[in-house]
CSV table of C-alpha atoms in Angstrom, one decimal:
chain,number,residue,atom,x,y,z
A,1,UNK,CA,-32.6,-64.6,132.2
A,2,UNK,CA,-29.4,-66.5,132.8
A,3,UNK,CA,-29.7,-68.1,129.3
A,4,UNK,CA,-30.3,-64.7,127.7
A,5,UNK,CA,-27.2,-63.3,129.5
A,6,UNK,CA,-25.2,-66.3,128.3
A,7,UNK,CA,-26.3,-65.7,124.8
A,8,UNK,CA,-25.3,-62.1,125.0
A,9,UNK,CA,-21.9,-62.9,126.4
A,10,UNK,CA,-21.2,-65.6,123.8
A,11,UNK,CA,-20.1,-63.3,121.0
A,12,UNK,CA,-17.8,-61.4,123.3
A,13,UNK,CA,-16.4,-64.7,124.6
A,14,UNK,CA,-15.8,-66.0,121.1
A,15,UNK,CA,-14.1,-62.7,120.1
A,16,UNK,CA,-11.8,-62.9,123.1
A,17,UNK,CA,-10.9,-66.5,122.3
A,18,UNK,CA,-10.1,-65.6,118.7
A,19,UNK,CA,-7.9,-62.8,120.0
A,20,UNK,CA,-6.0,-65.2,122.3
A,21,UNK,CA,-5.5,-67.7,119.5
A,22,UNK,CA,-4.3,-64.9,117.1
A,23,UNK,CA,-1.9,-63.4,119.7
A,24,UNK,CA,-0.4,-66.8,120.5
A,25,UNK,CA,0.0,-67.9,116.9
A,26,UNK,CA,3.2,-68.2,115.0
A,27,UNK,CA,2.0,-65.8,112.3
A,28,UNK,CA,1.4,-63.0,114.8
A,29,UNK,CA,5.1,-63.2,115.9
A,30,UNK,CA,6.2,-63.5,112.3
A,31,UNK,CA,4.2,-60.5,111.3
A,32,UNK,CA,5.7,-58.2,113.9
A,33,UNK,CA,9.2,-59.6,113.2
A,34,UNK,CA,8.7,-58.5,109.6
A,35,UNK,CA,7.5,-55.1,110.8
A,36,UNK,CA,10.6,-54.7,113.0
A,37,UNK,CA,12.7,-55.4,109.9
A,38,UNK,CA,10.8,-52.8,107.9
A,39,UNK,CA,11.1,-50.3,110.8
A,40,UNK,CA,14.9,-50.9,110.8
A,41,UNK,CA,15.0,-50.1,107.1
A,42,UNK,CA,13.2,-46.8,107.8
A,43,UNK,CA,15.6,-46.1,110.6
A,44,UNK,CA,18.5,-46.6,108.1
A,45,UNK,CA,16.9,-44.2,105.6
A,46,UNK,CA,16.3,-41.7,108.4
A,47,UNK,CA,20.0,-42.0,109.5
A,48,UNK,CA,21.1,-41.4,105.9
A,49,UNK,CA,18.9,-38.3,105.7
A,50,UNK,CA,20.2,-36.9,109.0
A,51,UNK,CA,23.7,-37.5,107.8
A,52,UNK,CA,23.1,-35.6,104.6
A,53,UNK,CA,21.7,-32.7,106.6
A,54,UNK,CA,24.7,-32.8,108.8
A,55,UNK,CA,26.9,-32.6,105.8
A,56,UNK,CA,25.3,-29.4,104.7
A,57,UNK,CA,25.5,-28.0,108.2
A,58,UNK,CA,29.3,-28.6,108.5
A,59,UNK,CA,30.0,-27.7,104.9
A,60,UNK,CA,31.3,-31.2,104.0
A,61,UNK,CA,31.4,-32.1,100.3
A,62,UNK,CA,33.7,-33.9,97.8
A,63,UNK,CA,33.7,-34.1,94.1
A,64,UNK,CA,32.9,-37.8,94.3
A,65,UNK,CA,29.8,-37.3,96.5
A,66,UNK,CA,28.7,-33.7,96.8
A,67,UNK,CA,25.7,-33.0,99.1
A,68,UNK,CA,24.0,-29.8,98.1
A,69,UNK,CA,20.5,-30.2,99.4
A,70,UNK,CA,18.5,-32.6,101.6
A,71,UNK,CA,16.0,-35.1,100.2
A,72,UNK,CA,12.9,-33.2,99.3
A,73,UNK,CA,9.9,-34.4,101.4
A,74,UNK,CA,11.9,-36.9,103.3
A,75,UNK,CA,11.1,-35.4,106.7
A,76,UNK,CA,7.4,-35.8,106.3
A,77,UNK,CA,7.7,-39.4,105.1
A,78,UNK,CA,10.0,-40.4,107.9
A,79,UNK,CA,7.8,-38.8,110.6
A,80,UNK,CA,4.7,-40.5,109.2
A,81,UNK,CA,6.5,-43.9,109.1
A,82,UNK,CA,7.7,-43.4,112.6
A,83,UNK,CA,4.2,-42.7,113.8
A,84,UNK,CA,2.8,-45.7,111.9
A,85,UNK,CA,5.4,-48.1,113.3
A,86,UNK,CA,5.2,-46.7,116.8
A,87,UNK,CA,1.4,-47.0,117.0
A,88,UNK,CA,1.5,-50.5,115.6
A,89,UNK,CA,4.0,-51.6,118.3
A,90,UNK,CA,1.8,-49.9,120.9
A,91,UNK,CA,-1.1,-51.9,119.5
A,92,UNK,CA,1.0,-55.1,119.8
A,93,UNK,CA,1.5,-54.5,123.6
A,94,UNK,CA,-2.2,-53.7,124.1
A,95,UNK,CA,-3.3,-56.8,122.3
A,96,UNK,CA,-0.8,-59.0,124.1
A,97,UNK,CA,-1.9,-57.6,127.5
A,98,UNK,CA,-5.6,-57.9,126.7
A,99,UNK,CA,-5.3,-61.5,125.5
A,100,UNK,CA,-3.1,-62.7,128.3
A,101,UNK,CA,-4.1,-60.6,131.2
A,102,UNK,CA,-1.7,-60.5,134.2
A,103,UNK,CA,0.2,-63.5,132.7
A,104,UNK,CA,1.5,-61.1,130.0
A,105,UNK,CA,3.8,-59.4,132.6
A,106,UNK,CA,5.4,-62.7,133.7
A,107,UNK,CA,7.6,-62.7,130.6
A,108,UNK,CA,10.7,-60.5,130.4
A,109,UNK,CA,10.4,-60.0,126.7
A,110,UNK,CA,7.0,-58.3,127.2
A,111,UNK,CA,8.5,-55.9,129.8
A,112,UNK,CA,11.2,-55.2,127.2
A,113,UNK,CA,8.6,-54.4,124.5
A,114,UNK,CA,6.6,-52.2,126.9
A,115,UNK,CA,9.7,-50.3,127.9
A,116,UNK,CA,10.6,-49.5,124.3
A,117,UNK,CA,7.0,-48.5,123.6
A,118,UNK,CA,7.1,-46.2,126.7
A,119,UNK,CA,10.3,-44.6,125.5
A,120,UNK,CA,8.7,-43.9,122.1
A,121,UNK,CA,5.6,-42.4,123.7
A,122,UNK,CA,7.7,-40.2,125.9
A,123,UNK,CA,9.7,-39.0,122.9
A,124,UNK,CA,6.5,-38.1,121.0
A,125,UNK,CA,4.7,-36.5,123.9
A,126,UNK,CA,7.5,-34.3,125.1
A,127,UNK,CA,8.3,-31.2,123.1
A,128,UNK,CA,11.7,-31.1,121.5
A,129,UNK,CA,12.4,-27.7,123.1
A,130,UNK,CA,12.0,-29.2,126.6
A,131,UNK,CA,14.5,-32.0,126.1
A,132,UNK,CA,18.2,-31.7,125.3
A,133,UNK,CA,19.2,-32.9,121.9
A,134,UNK,CA,21.5,-35.5,123.4
A,135,UNK,CA,18.6,-37.0,125.3
A,136,UNK,CA,16.6,-37.2,122.1
A,137,UNK,CA,19.6,-38.9,120.5
A,138,UNK,CA,19.6,-41.5,123.3
A,139,UNK,CA,15.9,-42.2,122.6
A,140,UNK,CA,16.7,-42.7,118.9
A,141,UNK,CA,19.4,-45.1,120.0
A,142,UNK,CA,17.0,-47.0,122.2
A,143,UNK,CA,14.9,-47.9,119.2
A,144,UNK,CA,17.7,-50.1,118.0
A,145,UNK,CA,17.0,-52.4,121.0
A,146,UNK,CA,13.8,-53.4,119.2
A,147,UNK,CA,15.9,-55.5,116.9
A,148,UNK,CA,16.7,-57.8,119.8
A,149,UNK,CA,13.0,-58.8,119.6
A,150,UNK,CA,13.9,-60.9,116.6
A,151,UNK,CA,15.8,-63.2,118.9
A,152,UNK,CA,12.5,-64.1,120.4
A,153,UNK,CA,11.0,-64.8,117.0
A,154,UNK,CA,14.0,-66.8,115.9
A,155,UNK,CA,13.6,-69.2,118.8
A,156,UNK,CA,10.2,-70.2,117.3
A,157,UNK,CA,12.1,-71.7,114.3
A,158,UNK,CA,14.0,-74.7,115.6
A,159,UNK,CA,16.3,-74.8,112.5
A,160,UNK,CA,17.7,-71.4,113.4
A,161,UNK,CA,19.4,-73.0,116.4
A,162,UNK,CA,21.5,-75.0,113.8
A,163,UNK,CA,23.0,-72.3,111.7
A,164,UNK,CA,25.2,-74.9,109.9
A,165,UNK,CA,22.1,-76.5,108.5
A,166,UNK,CA,20.5,-73.4,107.2
A,167,UNK,CA,21.5,-74.0,103.6
A,168,UNK,CA,19.6,-77.3,103.7
A,169,UNK,CA,16.5,-75.9,105.3
A,170,UNK,CA,13.6,-74.0,103.7
A,171,UNK,CA,13.7,-70.6,102.2
A,172,UNK,CA,11.9,-69.2,105.2
A,173,UNK,CA,14.7,-70.2,107.5
A,174,UNK,CA,17.3,-68.9,105.1
A,175,UNK,CA,15.4,-65.6,105.0
A,176,UNK,CA,15.6,-65.2,108.8
A,177,UNK,CA,19.3,-66.2,108.9
A,178,UNK,CA,20.1,-63.5,106.3
A,179,UNK,CA,17.9,-61.0,108.1
A,180,UNK,CA,19.6,-61.6,111.4
A,181,UNK,CA,23.1,-61.0,109.9
A,182,UNK,CA,21.9,-58.0,107.8
A,183,UNK,CA,20.2,-56.4,110.8
A,184,UNK,CA,23.3,-56.9,112.9
A,185,UNK,CA,25.4,-54.8,110.5
A,186,UNK,CA,22.6,-52.3,110.2
A,187,UNK,CA,22.5,-51.9,114.0
A,188,UNK,CA,26.3,-51.4,114.1
A,189,UNK,CA,26.1,-48.7,111.4
A,190,UNK,CA,23.3,-46.8,113.1
A,191,UNK,CA,25.0,-47.1,116.5
A,192,UNK,CA,28.3,-45.6,115.2
A,193,UNK,CA,26.5,-42.8,113.4
A,194,UNK,CA,24.4,-41.9,116.5
A,195,UNK,CA,27.3,-42.0,118.9
A,196,UNK,CA,29.6,-39.9,116.7
A,197,UNK,CA,27.0,-37.3,115.5
A,198,UNK,CA,27.7,-35.1,118.5
A,199,UNK,CA,31.4,-34.7,117.6
A,200,UNK,CA,30.6,-34.2,113.9
A,201,UNK,CA,28.4,-31.2,114.7
A,202,UNK,CA,30.5,-29.8,117.5
A,203,UNK,CA,32.4,-27.1,115.8
A,204,UNK,CA,33.5,-25.5,119.1
A,205,UNK,CA,35.3,-28.4,120.6
A,206,UNK,CA,36.2,-30.6,117.6
A,207,UNK,CA,38.8,-29.6,115.1
A,208,UNK,CA,37.6,-29.0,111.5
A,209,UNK,CA,39.8,-31.7,110.1
A,210,UNK,CA,38.6,-34.2,112.6
A,211,UNK,CA,34.9,-33.4,112.0
A,212,UNK,CA,35.4,-33.9,108.2
A,213,UNK,CA,37.2,-37.2,108.8
A,214,UNK,CA,34.5,-38.5,111.1
A,215,UNK,CA,31.8,-37.6,108.7
A,216,UNK,CA,33.7,-39.2,105.8
A,217,UNK,CA,33.7,-42.5,107.5
A,218,UNK,CA,30.7,-42.4,109.9
A,219,UNK,CA,28.6,-39.4,108.8
A,220,UNK,CA,25.7,-41.3,107.2
A,221,UNK,CA,24.2,-44.8,107.4
A,222,UNK,CA,25.7,-45.9,104.1
A,223,UNK,CA,29.2,-45.0,105.2
């Protein structure tokens, strides 16, 4: 009976071992680093879309860049992409916890990942009507923290510790260097837009000229 039990457990044990090897492999970290970059691009598109909607709401328009209507169908695409990326990052935490057990929680980066995933779940599970718009704006802002996860991935590439030598290194290292700089500017742009959006939309306490000026420089991601 013990042999039969061992034979029954063998496939499960092999599956668990394969999961551990996959989670601890370099390609696993690289895959989710790429997904973080793609998620950041979607966030940039979302910020641009929100900025265009805000322009319509405050009546801002110029002859050089008139905004007369929002992107058709953009809301559905952005919501779908947000769900896809959110669930993928939830899966990452679950796989990491399953493969490493209690040891998973011994690393601060894993607590960081779990906290961001928890914020995303809270945002999705709580109805918009029950939460103030400023609170939801904070949750959108917290998603930017996921970009810091790239620091963990970059540590896996020794050449990234020597930025001066990147031009002599492989194209993969050059890609990560360029990505890190591009994502830094992307995060700064998203941060400014999210922080100033309240004053752009606040017609009661912000002068009309100030609102238009804020929107002109910080109203959308591309600005």
